[in-house]
């Protein structure tokens, strides 16, 4: 995450968070202020809808699709340099499209954390990058499940009302 993203001081985390067992962290009140804005202007904060780094990611994906791996590498390097303010940023060499897409997904996950992009990123690029959700059994107190790349559940079913209103619509694969 960028250096400006932080956990708000009003958060009320469990003081034993590091050693808490599953289920004992449910009452934590962690407030993430990725874009805290200005306190003097209550409803006039500048919410970032599109950011320059996202434009670099889009351009990098296009370069990979066009076979220009070095151009994609240079675009991702610019994002890393902008974020990495302590040490020199290093982007691995892109030897093929799978490596390039995997690195772009990784950078999108870090740079766009908590902004709601991950699901669509995986739906769009997971197969080409050969990466998955990377869920961890400790993510929640209930069992978690990884979806295989290309699983039909990445696409939601078409609502019954829509299907009834137009008999020409075919239900998405996996749903009946």
mmCIF file of C-alpha atoms in Angstrom:
data_model
loop_
_atom_site.group_PDB
_atom_site.id
_atom_site.type_symbol
_atom_site.label_atom_id
_atom_site.label_comp_id
_atom_site.label_asym_id
_atom_site.label_seq_id
_atom_site.Cartn_x
_atom_site.Cartn_y
_atom_site.Cartn_z
ATOM 1 C CA UNK A 1 0.000 0.000 0.000
ATOM 2 C CA UNK A 2 1.070 3.545 -0.514
ATOM 3 C CA UNK A 3 2.647 5.319 2.425
ATOM 4 C CA UNK A 4 -0.431 7.527 2.865
ATOM 5 C CA UNK A 5 -2.791 4.606 3.553
ATOM 6 C CA UNK A 6 -3.164 3.947 7.233
ATOM 7 C CA UNK A 7 -5.329 2.588 10.012
ATOM 8 C CA UNK A 8 -7.317 5.440 11.549
ATOM 9 C CA UNK A 9 -6.496 6.467 15.132
ATOM 10 C CA UNK A 10 -10.183 5.963 16.052
ATOM 11 C CA UNK A 11 -9.763 2.204 15.486
ATOM 12 C CA UNK A 12 -10.260 -0.087 18.470
ATOM 13 C CA UNK A 13 -8.209 -3.229 17.813
ATOM 14 C CA UNK A 14 -8.042 -6.146 20.194
ATOM 15 C CA UNK A 15 -4.899 -5.549 22.308
ATOM 16 C CA UNK A 16 -4.115 -9.270 21.982
ATOM 17 C CA UNK A 17 -4.568 -9.241 18.217
ATOM 18 C CA UNK A 18 -1.221 -10.904 17.456
ATOM 19 C CA UNK A 19 -2.035 -13.937 19.598
ATOM 20 C CA UNK A 20 -5.843 -14.028 19.271
ATOM 21 C CA UNK A 21 -7.433 -17.225 18.013
ATOM 22 C CA UNK A 22 -9.954 -17.370 15.184
ATOM 23 C CA UNK A 23 -13.229 -15.810 16.249
ATOM 24 C CA UNK A 24 -11.688 -13.579 18.910
ATOM 25 C CA UNK A 25 -10.931 -10.822 16.408
ATOM 26 C CA UNK A 26 -14.542 -10.273 15.301
ATOM 27 C CA UNK A 27 -15.033 -7.302 17.612
ATOM 28 C CA UNK A 28 -12.008 -5.401 16.370
ATOM 29 C CA UNK A 29 -12.946 -1.996 15.044
ATOM 30 C CA UNK A 30 -10.273 -1.330 12.415
ATOM 31 C CA UNK A 31 -11.042 1.768 10.366
ATOM 32 C CA UNK A 32 -8.958 2.111 7.209
ATOM 33 C CA UNK A 33 -8.502 5.647 5.945
ATOM 34 C CA UNK A 34 -6.902 5.168 2.564
ATOM 35 C CA UNK A 35 -7.924 8.696 1.565
ATOM 36 C CA UNK A 36 -8.640 10.522 4.826
ATOM 37 C CA UNK A 37 -9.236 13.881 3.149
ATOM 38 C CA UNK A 38 -9.485 17.149 5.007
ATOM 39 C CA UNK A 39 -11.234 17.535 8.337
ATOM 40 C CA UNK A 40 -12.290 21.134 7.689
ATOM 41 C CA UNK A 41 -14.362 20.265 4.601
ATOM 42 C CA UNK A 42 -16.757 17.528 5.652
ATOM 43 C CA UNK A 43 -18.365 16.664 2.307
ATOM 44 C CA UNK A 44 -15.761 17.990 -0.092
ATOM 45 C CA UNK A 45 -13.021 15.402 0.078
ATOM 46 C CA UNK A 46 -11.452 14.329 -3.178
ATOM 47 C CA UNK A 47 -12.266 10.641 -3.603
ATOM 48 C CA UNK A 48 -9.905 9.027 -6.102
ATOM 49 C CA UNK A 49 -11.956 7.295 -8.794
ATOM 50 C CA UNK A 50 -9.121 6.808 -11.273
ATOM 51 C CA UNK A 51 -5.492 7.287 -10.419
ATOM 52 C CA UNK A 52 -2.415 7.657 -12.553
ATOM 53 C CA UNK A 53 -1.081 4.307 -11.366
ATOM 54 C CA UNK A 54 -4.238 2.585 -12.622
ATOM 55 C CA UNK A 55 -3.724 4.174 -16.027
ATOM 56 C CA UNK A 56 -0.187 2.755 -16.045
ATOM 57 C CA UNK A 57 -1.612 -0.694 -15.222
ATOM 58 C CA UNK A 58 -4.129 -0.469 -18.067
ATOM 59 C CA UNK A 59 -1.396 0.600 -20.480
ATOM 60 C CA UNK A 60 0.896 -2.197 -19.240
ATOM 61 C CA UNK A 61 -1.825 -4.809 -19.834
ATOM 62 C CA UNK A 62 -2.296 -3.459 -23.350
ATOM 63 C CA UNK A 63 1.454 -3.628 -23.994
ATOM 64 C CA UNK A 64 1.579 -7.262 -22.832
ATOM 65 C CA UNK A 65 -1.394 -8.126 -25.061
ATOM 66 C CA UNK A 66 0.458 -6.500 -27.973
ATOM 67 C CA UNK A 67 3.627 -8.472 -27.172
ATOM 68 C CA UNK A 68 5.645 -5.469 -25.956
ATOM 69 C CA UNK A 69 6.943 -6.938 -22.706
ATOM 70 C CA UNK A 70 9.725 -4.385 -22.218
ATOM 71 C CA UNK A 71 7.278 -1.473 -22.547
ATOM 72 C CA UNK A 72 4.978 -3.132 -19.983
ATOM 73 C CA UNK A 73 7.970 -3.627 -17.676
ATOM 74 C CA UNK A 74 8.885 0.061 -17.904
ATOM 75 C CA UNK A 75 5.325 1.150 -17.046
ATOM 76 C CA UNK A 76 5.183 -1.075 -13.956
ATOM 77 C CA UNK A 77 8.647 0.151 -12.937
ATOM 78 C CA UNK A 78 7.300 3.740 -12.941
ATOM 79 C CA UNK A 79 4.516 2.743 -10.553
ATOM 80 C CA UNK A 80 6.980 0.975 -8.260
ATOM 81 C CA UNK A 81 9.301 3.972 -8.252
ATOM 82 C CA UNK A 82 6.431 6.297 -7.323
ATOM 83 C CA UNK A 83 5.373 4.055 -4.425
ATOM 84 C CA UNK A 84 8.774 2.945 -3.149
ATOM 85 C CA UNK A 85 10.160 5.944 -1.321
ATOM 86 C CA UNK A 86 12.927 4.275 0.712
ATOM 87 C CA UNK A 87 14.874 1.933 -1.565
ATOM 88 C CA UNK A 88 15.375 1.459 -5.272
ATOM 89 C CA UNK A 89 12.350 -0.197 -6.858
ATOM 90 C CA UNK A 90 13.072 -3.417 -8.727
ATOM 91 C CA UNK A 91 10.791 -4.930 -11.341
ATOM 92 C CA UNK A 92 11.643 -8.473 -12.471
ATOM 93 C CA UNK A 93 12.295 -9.118 -16.148
ATOM 94 C CA UNK A 94 9.215 -10.189 -18.088
ATOM 95 C CA UNK A 95 10.288 -13.332 -19.924
ATOM 96 C CA UNK A 96 6.800 -14.208 -21.192
ATOM 97 C CA UNK A 97 3.209 -12.985 -21.030
ATOM 98 C CA UNK A 98 2.339 -15.184 -18.040
ATOM 99 C CA UNK A 99 5.121 -13.648 -15.939
ATOM 100 C CA UNK A 100 4.126 -10.149 -17.068
ATOM 101 C CA UNK A 101 0.429 -10.592 -16.278
ATOM 102 C CA UNK A 102 1.258 -12.166 -12.895
ATOM 103 C CA UNK A 103 3.448 -9.200 -11.964
ATOM 104 C CA UNK A 104 0.812 -6.707 -13.113
ATOM 105 C CA UNK A 105 -1.779 -8.503 -10.964
ATOM 106 C CA UNK A 106 0.598 -8.399 -8.006
ATOM 107 C CA UNK A 107 1.180 -4.674 -8.423
ATOM 108 C CA UNK A 108 -2.540 -3.983 -8.838
ATOM 109 C CA UNK A 109 -3.163 -5.914 -5.606
ATOM 110 C CA UNK A 110 -0.651 -3.776 -3.706
ATOM 111 C CA UNK A 111 -1.306 -0.383 -5.276
ATOM 112 C CA UNK A 112 -5.095 -0.611 -5.448
ATOM 113 C CA UNK A 113 -5.607 -2.383 -2.106
ATOM 114 C CA UNK A 114 -8.999 -1.863 -0.461
ATOM 115 C CA UNK A 115 -10.435 -0.195 -3.581
ATOM 116 C CA UNK A 116 -12.540 -3.102 -4.843
ATOM 117 C CA UNK A 117 -10.542 -4.065 -7.949
ATOM 118 C CA UNK A 118 -9.269 -7.529 -7.030
ATOM 119 C CA UNK A 119 -12.301 -9.615 -8.042
ATOM 120 C CA UNK A 120 -12.502 -8.153 -11.551
ATOM 121 C CA UNK A 121 -8.718 -8.254 -11.902
ATOM 122 C CA UNK A 122 -8.736 -11.989 -11.183
ATOM 123 C CA UNK A 123 -11.732 -12.582 -13.412
ATOM 124 C CA UNK A 124 -9.954 -10.807 -16.268
ATOM 125 C CA UNK A 125 -6.337 -11.977 -15.882
ATOM 126 C CA UNK A 126 -6.089 -14.979 -13.538
ATOM 127 C CA UNK A 127 -6.020 -17.579 -16.311
ATOM 128 C CA UNK A 128 -3.441 -15.681 -18.389
ATOM 129 C CA UNK A 129 -1.290 -15.077 -15.293
ATOM 130 C CA UNK A 130 -1.827 -18.554 -13.815
ATOM 131 C CA UNK A 131 -2.646 -17.111 -10.373
ATOM 132 C CA UNK A 132 -5.599 -17.707 -8.085
ATOM 133 C CA UNK A 133 -7.383 -16.017 -5.202
ATOM 134 C CA UNK A 134 -4.730 -17.077 -2.695
ATOM 135 C CA UNK A 135 -7.236 -17.459 0.129
ATOM 136 C CA UNK A 136 -5.884 -18.492 3.499
ATOM 137 C CA UNK A 137 -7.664 -20.712 6.022
ATOM 138 C CA UNK A 138 -7.160 -17.991 8.647
ATOM 139 C CA UNK A 139 -9.002 -15.366 6.553
ATOM 140 C CA UNK A 140 -12.214 -15.906 8.498
ATOM 141 C CA UNK A 141 -13.747 -18.010 11.241
ATOM 142 C CA UNK A 142 -15.805 -19.900 8.658
ATOM 143 C CA UNK A 143 -14.238 -22.145 6.052
ATOM 144 C CA UNK A 144 -12.877 -20.341 2.998
ATOM 145 C CA UNK A 145 -12.746 -21.723 -0.496
ATOM 146 C CA UNK A 146 -10.459 -21.030 -3.412
ATOM 147 C CA UNK A 147 -12.092 -20.920 -6.814
ATOM 148 C CA UNK A 148 -10.140 -22.478 -9.640
ATOM 149 C CA UNK A 149 -9.293 -20.143 -12.497
ATOM 150 C CA UNK A 150 -12.172 -20.035 -14.950
ATOM 151 C CA UNK A 151 -14.687 -21.367 -12.380
ATOM 152 C CA UNK A 152 -18.272 -20.572 -13.365
ATOM 153 C CA UNK A 153 -18.812 -18.830 -10.001
ATOM 154 C CA UNK A 154 -16.697 -15.883 -11.142
ATOM 155 C CA UNK A 155 -19.828 -14.965 -13.133
ATOM 156 C CA UNK A 156 -23.135 -14.436 -11.348
ATOM 157 C CA UNK A 157 -26.383 -16.024 -12.559
ATOM 158 C CA UNK A 158 -28.788 -13.974 -14.644
ATOM 159 C CA UNK A 159 -31.812 -13.102 -12.459
ATOM 160 C CA UNK A 160 -34.963 -15.199 -13.018
ATOM 161 C CA UNK A 161 -37.006 -12.066 -13.819
ATOM 162 C CA UNK A 162 -34.628 -11.251 -16.677
ATOM 163 C CA UNK A 163 -34.785 -14.814 -17.964
ATOM 164 C CA UNK A 164 -38.600 -14.790 -17.815
ATOM 165 C CA UNK A 165 -38.859 -11.411 -19.557
ATOM 166 C CA UNK A 166 -36.721 -12.526 -22.497
ATOM 167 C CA UNK A 167 -36.750 -16.193 -23.514
ATOM 168 C CA UNK A 168 -33.782 -15.569 -25.855
ATOM 169 C CA UNK A 169 -31.416 -15.011 -22.933
ATOM 170 C CA UNK A 170 -29.285 -18.036 -22.094
ATOM 171 C CA UNK A 171 -28.379 -18.587 -18.439
ATOM 172 C CA UNK A 172 -24.678 -18.331 -17.606
ATOM 173 C CA UNK A 173 -22.830 -21.647 -17.514
ATOM 174 C CA UNK A 174 -23.082 -23.509 -14.213
ATOM 175 C CA UNK A 175 -26.498 -22.105 -13.271
ATOM 176 C CA UNK A 176 -29.845 -23.712 -14.115
#
